Amino acid sequence: MFAIALLAALPFRAAADDAPRILLGSSQNKSQYMLPAASEGASGAMIGFSAATMSAFRGCEITEFRVDLVRATGTDSLRIFVADGLEKAPLAEWRLTGEKSGWNTFVLDHPLHIPDEGPLYIGYEVEGMRYLKYVKRLMASDEYCHTEGTEWSAWEEPDLSCSFYTVIT
């Protein structure tokens, strides 16, 4: 039903250590759309990658996340997570503060090793944000979203993707 999204064709080099990087997500361009979310509770977006897609990245590590926010968040009101299943508990999660409106980059102090097998889901939730940013989709992907008081559900807008991705090395 869905195809997997991968920006693996877009490697870049980090200034600090000059190591090759691969962007894993559906898009990285300027966000052009804001969709209604929650006003008080948490809303979020998540991208799922199949076991077949993730097999190309065995032995790699997630080193950072990037999310485009409408505005700065409250202290620790942004939760970024990685799970190995849609309904599974996160393998890892971080409580962070979005410092600004626009793309925020969160570099991990300790990179997360990509599991040796199975699918991978990366996502974020933010509290008190009235809108989530979306961007013109470059590739199809398995995406999910939720707004305040709702469960995760398939995101079925074929032209838009959440403004969120991860960087792996």
CSV table of N, CA and C in Angstrom, one decimal:
chain,number,residue,atom,x,y,z
A,1,MET,N,0.8,-1.2,0.0
A,1,MET,CA,0.0,0.0,0.0
A,1,MET,C,0.9,1.3,0.0
A,2,PHE,N,1.9,1.3,0.8
A,2,PHE,CA,2.8,2.4,0.9
A,2,PHE,C,4.2,2.0,0.4
A,3,ALA,N,4.9,2.9,-0.2
A,3,ALA,CA,6.3,2.6,-0.5
A,3,ALA,C,7.1,3.2,0.6
A,4,ILE,N,8.3,2.8,0.7
A,4,ILE,CA,9.3,3.3,1.7
A,4,ILE,C,10.0,4.6,1.2
A,5,ALA,N,10.1,5.5,2.1
A,5,ALA,CA,10.8,6.8,1.8
A,5,ALA,C,12.2,6.7,2.3
A,6,LEU,N,13.1,7.2,1.4
A,6,LEU,CA,14.5,7.1,1.8
A,6,LEU,C,15.2,8.3,1.1
A,7,LEU,N,15.9,9.1,1.9
A,7,LEU,CA,16.7,10.1,1.3
A,7,LEU,C,18.2,9.7,1.3
A,8,ALA,N,18.4,8.4,1.2
A,8,ALA,CA,19.7,7.8,1.2
A,8,ALA,C,20.6,8.3,0.0
A,9,ALA,N,20.0,8.8,-1.0
A,9,ALA,CA,20.7,9.3,-2.1
A,9,ALA,C,21.2,10.7,-1.8
A,10,LEU,N,21.0,11.2,-0.6
A,10,LEU,CA,21.4,12.6,-0.3
A,10,LEU,C,22.4,12.6,0.8
A,11,PRO,N,23.6,12.0,0.6
A,11,PRO,CA,24.6,12.1,1.6
A,11,PRO,C,25.2,13.5,1.8
A,12,PHE,N,25.6,13.9,3.0
A,12,PHE,CA,26.3,15.1,3.2
A,12,PHE,C,27.4,14.9,4.2
A,13,ARG,N,28.2,15.9,4.4
A,13,ARG,CA,29.3,15.8,5.3
A,13,ARG,C,29.1,16.8,6.4
A,14,ALA,N,29.3,16.3,7.6
A,14,ALA,CA,29.2,17.1,8.8
A,14,ALA,C,30.5,17.9,8.9
A,15,ALA,N,30.4,19.1,9.3
A,15,ALA,CA,31.6,20.0,9.4
A,15,ALA,C,32.6,19.5,10.5
A,16,ALA,N,32.0,18.9,11.6
A,16,ALA,CA,32.8,18.6,12.8
A,16,ALA,C,33.8,17.4,12.5
A,17,ASP,N,33.3,16.3,12.0
A,17,ASP,CA,34.2,15.1,11.8
A,17,ASP,C,34.3,14.7,10.4
A,18,ASP,N,33.6,15.3,9.5
A,18,ASP,CA,33.8,15.0,8.0
A,18,ASP,C,33.4,13.6,7.7
A,19,ALA,N,32.6,12.9,8.5
A,19,ALA,CA,32.1,11.6,8.3
A,19,ALA,C,30.9,11.6,7.3
A,20,PRO,N,30.8,10.7,6.4
A,20,PRO,CA,29.6,10.7,5.5
A,20,PRO,C,28.3,10.5,6.3
A,21,ARG,N,27.3,11.1,5.9
A,21,ARG,CA,26.0,11.0,6.5
A,21,ARG,C,24.9,10.7,5.5
A,22,ILE,N,23.9,10.0,5.9
A,22,ILE,CA,22.7,9.6,5.1
A,22,ILE,C,21.5,10.2,5.8
A,23,LEU,N,20.7,10.8,5.0
A,23,LEU,CA,19.4,11.4,5.6
A,23,LEU,C,18.3,10.3,5.4
A,24,LEU,N,17.6,10.0,6.4
A,24,LEU,CA,16.6,9.0,6.3
A,24,LEU,C,15.2,9.6,6.7
A,25,GLY,N,14.4,9.8,5.7
A,25,GLY,CA,13.1,10.5,5.8
A,25,GLY,C,12.4,10.6,4.5
A,26,SER,N,11.4,11.5,4.4
A,26,SER,CA,10.7,11.6,3.2
A,26,SER,C,11.0,12.9,2.4
A,27,SER,N,11.6,13.9,3.1
A,27,SER,CA,11.9,15.1,2.5
A,27,SER,C,12.8,16.0,3.5
A,28,GLN,N,13.5,16.9,2.9
A,28,GLN,CA,14.3,17.8,3.8
A,28,GLN,C,14.1,19.3,3.4
A,29,ASN,N,13.3,19.6,2.4
A,29,ASN,CA,13.1,20.9,1.9
A,29,ASN,C,12.4,21.8,2.9
A,30,LYS,N,12.2,23.1,2.5
A,30,LYS,CA,11.5,24.0,3.3
A,30,LYS,C,10.1,23.6,3.4
A,31,SER,N,9.6,23.6,4.7
A,31,SER,CA,8.2,23.3,4.9
A,31,SER,C,7.3,24.3,4.4
A,32,GLN,N,6.2,23.9,3.7
A,32,GLN,CA,5.3,24.8,3.1
A,32,GLN,C,3.9,24.8,3.6
A,33,TYR,N,3.6,23.8,4.5
A,33,TYR,CA,2.3,23.6,4.9
A,33,TYR,C,2.3,23.4,6.4
A,34,MET,N,1.2,24.0,7.0
A,34,MET,CA,1.0,23.8,8.5
A,34,MET,C,-0.4,23.2,8.6
A,35,LEU,N,-0.5,22.0,9.3
A,35,LEU,CA,-1.7,21.4,9.5
A,35,LEU,C,-2.1,21.4,10.9
A,36,PRO,N,-3.4,21.6,11.2
A,36,PRO,CA,-3.9,21.8,12.6
A,36,PRO,C,-3.5,20.5,13.4
A,37,ALA,N,-3.1,20.8,14.6
A,37,ALA,CA,-2.7,19.8,15.6
A,37,ALA,C,-3.4,19.9,16.9
A,38,ALA,N,-2.8,20.0,17.9
A,38,ALA,CA,-3.4,20.1,19.3
A,38,ALA,C,-3.1,21.5,19.8
A,39,SER,N,-3.9,21.9,20.8
A,39,SER,CA,-3.6,23.2,21.4
A,39,SER,C,-3.0,23.1,22.7
A,40,GLU,N,-3.3,22.0,23.4
A,40,GLU,CA,-2.7,21.8,24.8
A,40,GLU,C,-1.9,20.5,24.9
A,41,GLY,N,-2.5,19.4,24.4
A,41,GLY,CA,-1.8,18.1,24.5
A,41,GLY,C,-0.8,17.9,23.4
A,42,ALA,N,-0.4,16.6,23.3
A,42,ALA,CA,0.7,16.2,22.3
A,42,ALA,C,0.1,15.8,21.0
A,43,SER,N,0.8,16.2,19.9
A,43,SER,CA,0.6,15.8,18.6
A,43,SER,C,1.9,15.3,18.0
A,44,GLY,N,1.9,14.5,17.0
A,44,GLY,CA,3.1,14.0,16.4
A,44,GLY,C,3.0,13.4,15.1
A,45,ALA,N,4.2,13.1,14.6
A,45,ALA,CA,4.3,12.4,13.3
A,45,ALA,C,5.4,11.3,13.4
A,46,MET,N,5.2,10.3,12.6
A,46,MET,CA,6.2,9.1,12.7
A,46,MET,C,6.3,8.5,11.3
A,47,ILE,N,7.5,8.1,10.9
A,47,ILE,CA,7.8,7.5,9.6
A,47,ILE,C,8.3,6.0,9.9
A,48,GLY,N,7.7,5.1,9.1
A,48,GLY,CA,8.1,3.7,9.3
A,48,GLY,C,8.9,3.2,8.1
A,49,PHE,N,9.9,2.4,8.4
A,49,PHE,CA,10.8,1.8,7.4
A,49,PHE,C,10.8,0.3,7.5
A,50,SER,N,10.6,-0.4,6.4
A,50,SER,CA,10.5,-1.9,6.4
A,50,SER,C,11.8,-2.5,6.8
A,51,ALA,N,11.7,-3.8,7.2
A,51,ALA,CA,12.9,-4.6,7.5
A,51,ALA,C,13.8,-4.6,6.2
A,52,ALA,N,13.2,-4.7,5.1
A,52,ALA,CA,14.0,-4.8,3.8
A,52,ALA,C,14.8,-3.5,3.6
A,53,THR,N,14.2,-2.4,3.9
A,53,THR,CA,14.9,-1.1,3.7
A,53,THR,C,16.0,-0.9,4.8
A,54,MET,N,15.7,-1.3,6.0
A,54,MET,CA,16.6,-1.1,7.1
A,54,MET,C,17.8,-2.1,7.0
A,55,SER,N,17.7,-3.2,6.3
A,55,SER,CA,18.8,-4.1,6.1
A,55,SER,C,20.0,-3.5,5.4
A,56,ALA,N,19.7,-2.4,4.7
A,56,ALA,CA,20.8,-1.7,4.0
A,56,ALA,C,21.7,-0.9,5.0
A,57,PHE,N,21.1,-0.7,6.2
A,57,PHE,CA,21.8,0.2,7.2
A,57,PHE,C,22.2,-0.6,8.4
A,58,ARG,N,22.3,-1.9,8.4
A,58,ARG,CA,22.8,-2.7,9.5
A,58,ARG,C,24.3,-2.3,9.8
A,59,GLY,N,24.6,-2.1,11.0
A,59,GLY,CA,25.9,-1.7,11.4
A,59,GLY,C,26.0,-0.1,11.5
A,60,CYS,N,25.0,0.6,11.1
A,60,CYS,CA,25.0,2.0,11.1
A,60,CYS,C,24.4,2.5,12.4
A,61,GLU,N,24.6,3.8,12.6
A,61,GLU,CA,24.1,4.5,13.8
A,61,GLU,C,23.3,5.7,13.5
A,62,ILE,N,22.2,6.0,14.3
A,62,ILE,CA,21.5,7.2,14.2
A,62,ILE,C,22.3,8.2,15.1
A,63,THR,N,22.7,9.3,14.4
A,63,THR,CA,23.5,10.3,15.1
A,63,THR,C,22.8,11.6,15.4
A,64,GLU,N,21.7,11.9,14.7
A,64,GLU,CA,21.0,13.1,14.9
A,64,GLU,C,19.6,13.1,14.3
A,65,PHE,N,18.7,14.0,14.8
A,65,PHE,CA,17.4,14.2,14.3
A,65,PHE,C,17.2,15.6,13.9
A,66,ARG,N,16.3,15.8,12.9
A,66,ARG,CA,16.0,17.2,12.5
A,66,ARG,C,14.5,17.3,12.4
A,67,VAL,N,13.9,18.3,13.0
A,67,VAL,CA,12.5,18.5,12.9
A,67,VAL,C,12.2,20.0,12.7
A,68,ASP,N,11.2,20.3,11.8
A,68,ASP,CA,10.9,21.7,11.5
A,68,ASP,C,9.7,22.1,12.4
A,69,LEU,N,9.8,23.0,13.3
A,69,LEU,CA,8.8,23.4,14.2
A,69,LEU,C,8.2,24.8,13.8
A,70,VAL,N,6.9,25.0,14.1
A,70,VAL,CA,6.2,26.2,13.9
A,70,VAL,C,6.8,27.3,14.8
A,71,ARG,N,7.2,27.0,16.0
A,71,ARG,CA,7.8,27.9,17.0
A,71,ARG,C,8.6,27.1,18.0
A,72,ALA,N,9.3,27.9,18.8
A,72,ALA,CA,10.1,27.2,19.8
A,72,ALA,C,9.1,26.5,20.8
A,73,THR,N,9.6,25.4,21.4
A,73,THR,CA,8.8,24.6,22.3
A,73,THR,C,9.1,25.0,23.8
A,74,GLY,N,8.3,24.5,24.7
A,74,GLY,CA,8.6,24.6,26.1
A,74,GLY,C,9.7,23.7,26.4
A,75,THR,N,10.3,23.8,27.6
A,75,THR,CA,11.4,23.0,28.0
A,75,THR,C,10.9,21.5,28.1
A,76,ASP,N,11.7,20.7,27.4
A,76,ASP,CA,11.4,19.2,27.4
A,76,ASP,C,10.1,18.8,26.8
A,77,SER,N,9.4,19.7,26.0
A,77,SER,CA,8.1,19.4,25.5
A,77,SER,C,8.1,18.7,24.1
A,78,LEU,N,9.3,18.4,23.6
A,78,LEU,CA,9.5,17.7,22.4
A,78,LEU,C,10.0,16.3,22.7
A,79,ARG,N,9.3,15.3,22.2
A,79,ARG,CA,9.8,13.9,22.5
A,79,ARG,C,10.1,13.3,21.1
A,80,ILE,N,11.3,12.9,20.9
A,80,ILE,CA,11.8,12.1,19.7
A,80,ILE,C,12.0,10.7,20.1
A,81,PHE,N,11.6,9.8,19.3
A,81,PHE,CA,11.7,8.4,19.7
A,81,PHE,C,12.0,7.5,18.4
A,82,VAL,N,12.5,6.3,18.8
A,82,VAL,CA,12.8,5.3,17.8
A,82,VAL,C,12.2,4.0,18.3
A,83,ALA,N,11.5,3.3,17.5
A,83,ALA,CA,10.9,2.0,17.9
A,83,ALA,C,11.1,1.0,16.8
A,84,ASP,N,10.9,-0.3,17.1
A,84,ASP,CA,11.0,-1.4,16.1
A,84,ASP,C,9.7,-1.9,15.7
A,85,GLY,N,8.6,-1.2,16.1
A,85,GLY,CA,7.3,-1.6,15.6
A,85,GLY,C,6.3,-0.5,15.9
A,86,LEU,N,5.2,-0.4,15.2
A,86,LEU,CA,4.3,0.7,15.3
A,86,LEU,C,3.6,0.7,16.7
A,87,GLU,N,3.3,-0.4,17.2
A,87,GLU,CA,2.7,-0.5,18.5
A,87,GLU,C,3.6,-0.9,19.7
A,88,LYS,N,4.9,-0.8,19.4
A,88,LYS,CA,5.9,-1.3,20.4
A,88,LYS,C,6.4,-0.1,21.2
A,89,ALA,N,6.9,-0.4,22.4
A,89,ALA,CA,7.6,0.6,23.2
A,89,ALA,C,8.8,1.1,22.5
A,90,PRO,N,9.2,2.3,22.7
A,90,PRO,CA,10.4,2.8,22.0
A,90,PRO,C,11.7,2.1,22.5
A,91,LEU,N,12.6,1.9,21.5
A,91,LEU,CA,13.9,1.4,21.8
A,91,LEU,C,14.7,2.5,22.6
A,92,ALA,N,14.4,3.8,22.2
A,92,ALA,CA,15.1,4.9,22.8
A,92,ALA,C,14.2,6.1,22.6
A,93,GLU,N,14.2,7.1,23.5
A,93,GLU,CA,13.5,8.3,23.4
A,93,GLU,C,14.2,9.4,24.1
A,94,TRP,N,14.0,10.6,23.6
A,94,TRP,CA,14.7,11.8,24.2
A,94,TRP,C,13.7,12.9,24.4
A,95,ARG,N,13.8,13.6,25.5
A,95,ARG,CA,13.0,14.8,25.8
A,95,ARG,C,13.8,16.0,25.5
A,96,LEU,N,13.4,16.8,24.6
A,96,LEU,CA,14.2,17.9,24.2
A,96,LEU,C,13.4,19.2,24.1
A,97,THR,N,14.1,20.3,23.9
A,97,THR,CA,13.5,21.6,23.8
A,97,THR,C,13.8,22.2,22.4
A,98,GLY,N,12.8,22.5,21.6
A,98,GLY,CA,13.0,23.1,20.3
A,98,GLY,C,13.3,24.5,20.5
A,99,GLU,N,14.5,24.9,20.1
A,99,GLU,CA,15.0,26.3,20.4
A,99,GLU,C,14.4,27.4,19.5
A,100,LYS,N,13.8,27.0,18.3
A,100,LYS,CA,13.4,28.1,17.4
A,100,LYS,C,12.3,27.6,16.5
A,101,SER,N,11.8,28.6,15.8
A,101,SER,CA,10.9,28.3,14.7
A,101,SER,C,11.8,27.9,13.5
A,102,GLY,N,11.4,26.8,12.8
A,102,GLY,CA,12.2,26.3,11.7
A,102,GLY,C,12.9,25.0,12.0
A,103,TRP,N,13.9,24.6,11.2
A,103,TRP,CA,14.6,23.4,11.4
A,103,TRP,C,15.4,23.4,12.6
A,104,ASN,N,15.2,22.4,13.5
A,104,ASN,CA,16.0,22.2,14.7
A,104,ASN,C,16.8,20.9,14.6
A,105,THR,N,18.0,21.0,14.9
A,105,THR,CA,18.9,19.8,14.8
A,105,THR,C,19.3,19.3,16.2
A,106,PHE,N,19.1,18.0,16.5
A,106,PHE,CA,19.4,17.5,17.8
A,106,PHE,C,20.5,16.4,17.5
A,107,VAL,N,21.7,16.6,17.9
A,107,VAL,CA,22.8,15.7,17.8
A,107,VAL,C,22.9,14.8,19.1
A,108,LEU,N,22.9,13.5,18.9
A,108,LEU,CA,22.9,12.6,20.0
A,108,LEU,C,24.3,12.6,20.7
A,109,ASP,N,24.3,12.6,22.0
A,109,ASP,CA,25.6,12.5,22.7
A,109,ASP,C,26.1,11.1,22.5
A,110,HIS,N,25.2,10.1,22.4
A,110,HIS,CA,25.6,8.7,22.2
A,110,HIS,C,24.7,8.1,21.1
A,111,PRO,N,25.3,7.9,19.9
A,111,PRO,CA,24.6,7.4,18.8
A,111,PRO,C,23.8,6.2,19.1
A,112,LEU,N,22.7,6.0,18.4
A,112,LEU,CA,21.9,4.8,18.6
A,112,LEU,C,22.2,3.8,17.5
A,113,HIS,N,22.6,2.6,17.9
A,113,HIS,CA,22.9,1.5,16.9
A,113,HIS,C,21.6,1.0,16.3
A,114,ILE,N,21.5,0.9,15.0
A,114,ILE,CA,20.4,0.5,14.3
A,114,ILE,C,20.3,-1.0,14.5
A,115,PRO,N,19.1,-1.5,15.0
A,115,PRO,CA,18.9,-3.0,15.3
A,115,PRO,C,19.3,-3.8,14.1
A,116,ASP,N,19.8,-5.0,14.4
A,116,ASP,CA,20.3,-6.0,13.3
A,116,ASP,C,19.2,-6.5,12.4
A,117,GLU,N,17.9,-6.5,12.8
A,117,GLU,CA,16.9,-6.9,11.9
A,117,GLU,C,15.6,-6.3,12.3
A,118,GLY,N,14.6,-6.3,11.4
A,118,GLY,CA,13.3,-5.8,11.6
A,118,GLY,C,13.1,-4.4,11.1
A,119,PRO,N,11.9,-3.9,11.2
A,119,PRO,CA,11.5,-2.5,10.7
A,119,PRO,C,12.0,-1.5,11.7
A,120,LEU,N,11.9,-0.2,11.4
A,120,LEU,CA,12.3,0.8,12.3
A,120,LEU,C,11.3,2.0,12.1
A,121,TYR,N,10.9,2.6,13.2
A,121,TYR,CA,10.0,3.7,13.2
A,121,TYR,C,10.7,4.8,13.9
A,122,ILE,N,10.7,6.0,13.3
A,122,ILE,CA,11.2,7.2,13.9
A,122,ILE,C,10.1,8.2,14.0
A,123,GLY,N,10.0,9.0,15.1
A,123,GLY,CA,9.0,9.9,15.2
A,123,GLY,C,9.2,11.0,16.2
A,124,TYR,N,8.2,11.9,16.3
A,124,TYR,CA,8.3,12.9,17.3
A,124,TYR,C,6.9,13.3,17.8
A,125,GLU,N,6.8,13.7,19.0
A,125,GLU,CA,5.6,14.3,19.6
A,125,GLU,C,6.0,15.7,20.2
A,126,VAL,N,5.1,16.6,20.1
A,126,VAL,CA,5.3,17.9,20.6
A,126,VAL,C,4.1,18.4,21.4
A,127,GLU,N,4.3,18.9,22.5
A,127,GLU,CA,3.1,19.4,23.4
A,127,GLU,C,2.8,20.9,23.1
A,128,GLY,N,1.5,21.2,23.1
A,128,GLY,CA,1.1,22.6,23.0
A,128,GLY,C,1.4,23.3,21.7
A,129,MET,N,1.6,22.5,20.6
A,129,MET,CA,1.8,23.1,19.3
A,129,MET,C,0.5,23.1,18.5
A,130,ARG,N,0.0,24.2,18.0
A,130,ARG,CA,-1.2,24.3,17.3
A,130,ARG,C,-1.2,23.7,15.9
A,131,TYR,N,0.0,23.7,15.4
A,131,TYR,CA,0.2,23.2,14.0
A,131,TYR,C,1.5,22.4,13.9
A,132,LEU,N,1.5,21.4,13.0
A,132,LEU,CA,2.7,20.6,12.7
A,132,LEU,C,3.0,21.0,11.2
A,133,LYS,N,4.3,21.0,11.0
A,133,LYS,CA,4.8,21.4,9.6
A,133,LYS,C,4.9,20.2,8.7
A,134,TYR,N,4.5,20.4,7.5
A,134,TYR,CA,4.6,19.4,6.5
A,134,TYR,C,5.3,20.0,5.2
A,135,VAL,N,5.8,19.1,4.4
A,135,VAL,CA,6.6,19.6,3.2
A,135,VAL,C,6.1,18.8,2.0
A,136,LYS,N,6.4,19.3,0.9
A,136,LYS,CA,6.1,18.5,-0.4
A,136,LYS,C,6.9,17.3,-0.3
A,137,ARG,N,6.2,16.1,-0.5
A,137,ARG,CA,6.8,14.8,-0.4
A,137,ARG,C,7.7,14.6,-1.6
A,138,LEU,N,8.9,14.1,-1.4
A,138,LEU,CA,9.8,13.7,-2.5
A,138,LEU,C,9.6,12.2,-2.9
A,139,MET,N,9.3,11.4,-1.9
A,139,MET,CA,9.1,10.0,-2.1
A,139,MET,C,8.0,9.5,-1.2
A,140,ALA,N,7.3,8.4,-1.7
A,140,ALA,CA,6.3,7.8,-0.9
A,140,ALA,C,6.8,7.2,0.4
A,141,SER,N,6.0,7.1,1.5
A,141,SER,CA,6.5,6.6,2.7
A,141,SER,C,5.4,6.1,3.6
A,142,ASP,N,5.7,5.2,4.5
A,142,ASP,CA,4.7,4.8,5.5
A,142,ASP,C,4.8,5.9,6.6
A,143,GLU,N,3.8,6.7,6.7
A,143,GLU,CA,3.8,7.7,7.7
A,143,GLU,C,2.5,7.6,8.6
A,144,TYR,N,2.7,8.1,9.8
A,144,TYR,CA,1.6,8.1,10.8
A,144,TYR,C,1.5,9.4,11.5
A,145,CYS,N,0.4,9.8,12.0
A,145,CYS,CA,0.2,11.0,12.7
A,145,CYS,C,-0.8,10.9,13.8
A,146,HIS,N,-0.8,11.8,14.8
A,146,HIS,CA,-1.9,11.8,15.7
A,146,HIS,C,-1.9,13.2,16.3
A,147,THR,N,-3.1,13.6,16.7
A,147,THR,CA,-3.3,14.9,17.3
A,147,THR,C,-3.9,14.6,18.7
A,148,GLU,N,-4.0,15.7,19.5
A,148,GLU,CA,-4.4,15.6,20.9
A,148,GLU,C,-5.6,14.7,21.0
A,149,GLY,N,-5.5,13.6,21.8
A,149,GLY,CA,-6.6,12.8,22.2
A,149,GLY,C,-6.8,11.7,21.1
A,150,THR,N,-6.0,11.5,20.1
A,150,THR,CA,-6.2,10.4,19.1
A,150,THR,C,-5.0,9.5,19.2
A,151,GLU,N,-5.2,8.3,18.6
A,151,GLU,CA,-4.2,7.3,18.5
A,151,GLU,C,-3.4,7.5,17.2
A,152,TRP,N,-2.3,6.9,17.0
A,152,TRP,CA,-1.5,7.0,15.8
A,152,TRP,C,-2.4,6.4,14.6
A,153,SER,N,-2.5,7.0,13.5
A,153,SER,CA,-3.2,6.5,12.4
A,153,SER,C,-2.4,6.8,11.1
A,154,ALA,N,-2.6,6.1,10.1
A,154,ALA,CA,-1.9,6.2,8.8
A,154,ALA,C,-2.1,7.6,8.2
A,155,TRP,N,-1.1,8.2,7.8
A,155,TRP,CA,-1.1,9.6,7.2
A,155,TRP,C,-1.3,9.3,5.7
A,156,GLU,N,-2.4,9.7,5.1
A,156,GLU,CA,-2.7,9.3,3.8
A,156,GLU,C,-2.8,10.4,2.8
A,157,GLU,N,-2.1,11.5,3.1
A,157,GLU,CA,-2.0,12.6,2.1
A,157,GLU,C,-0.8,12.3,1.2
A,158,PRO,N,-1.1,12.0,-0.1
A,158,PRO,CA,0.0,11.5,-1.0
A,158,PRO,C,1.0,12.6,-1.4
A,159,ASP,N,0.7,13.9,-1.2
A,159,ASP,CA,1.6,14.9,-1.6
A,159,ASP,C,2.4,15.6,-0.5
A,160,LEU,N,2.1,15.2,0.7
A,160,LEU,CA,2.8,15.9,1.9
A,160,LEU,C,3.5,14.8,2.8
A,161,SER,N,4.6,15.2,3.4
A,161,SER,CA,5.3,14.4,4.3
A,161,SER,C,5.6,15.3,5.5
A,162,CYS,N,5.7,14.6,6.7
A,162,CYS,CA,6.1,15.3,7.9
A,162,CYS,C,7.5,15.9,7.8
A,163,SER,N,7.7,17.1,8.4
A,163,SER,CA,9.0,17.8,8.3
A,163,SER,C,9.9,17.3,9.4
A,164,PHE,N,10.4,16.1,9.2
A,164,PHE,CA,11.2,15.4,10.2
A,164,PHE,C,12.0,14.3,9.5
A,165,TYR,N,13.2,14.2,9.9
A,165,TYR,CA,14.1,13.1,9.4
A,165,TYR,C,15.2,12.8,10.4
A,166,THR,N,15.9,11.7,10.2
A,166,THR,CA,17.1,11.4,11.0
A,166,THR,C,18.3,11.3,10.1
A,167,VAL,N,19.5,11.4,10.8
A,167,VAL,CA,20.7,11.3,10.1
A,167,VAL,C,21.4,10.0,10.6
A,168,ILE,N,21.9,9.2,9.7
A,168,ILE,CA,22.7,8.0,10.1
A,168,ILE,C,24.1,8.0,9.5
A,169,THR,N,25.0,7.3,10.2
A,169,THR,CA,26.3,7.2,9.7
A,169,THR,C,26.7,5.7,9.7
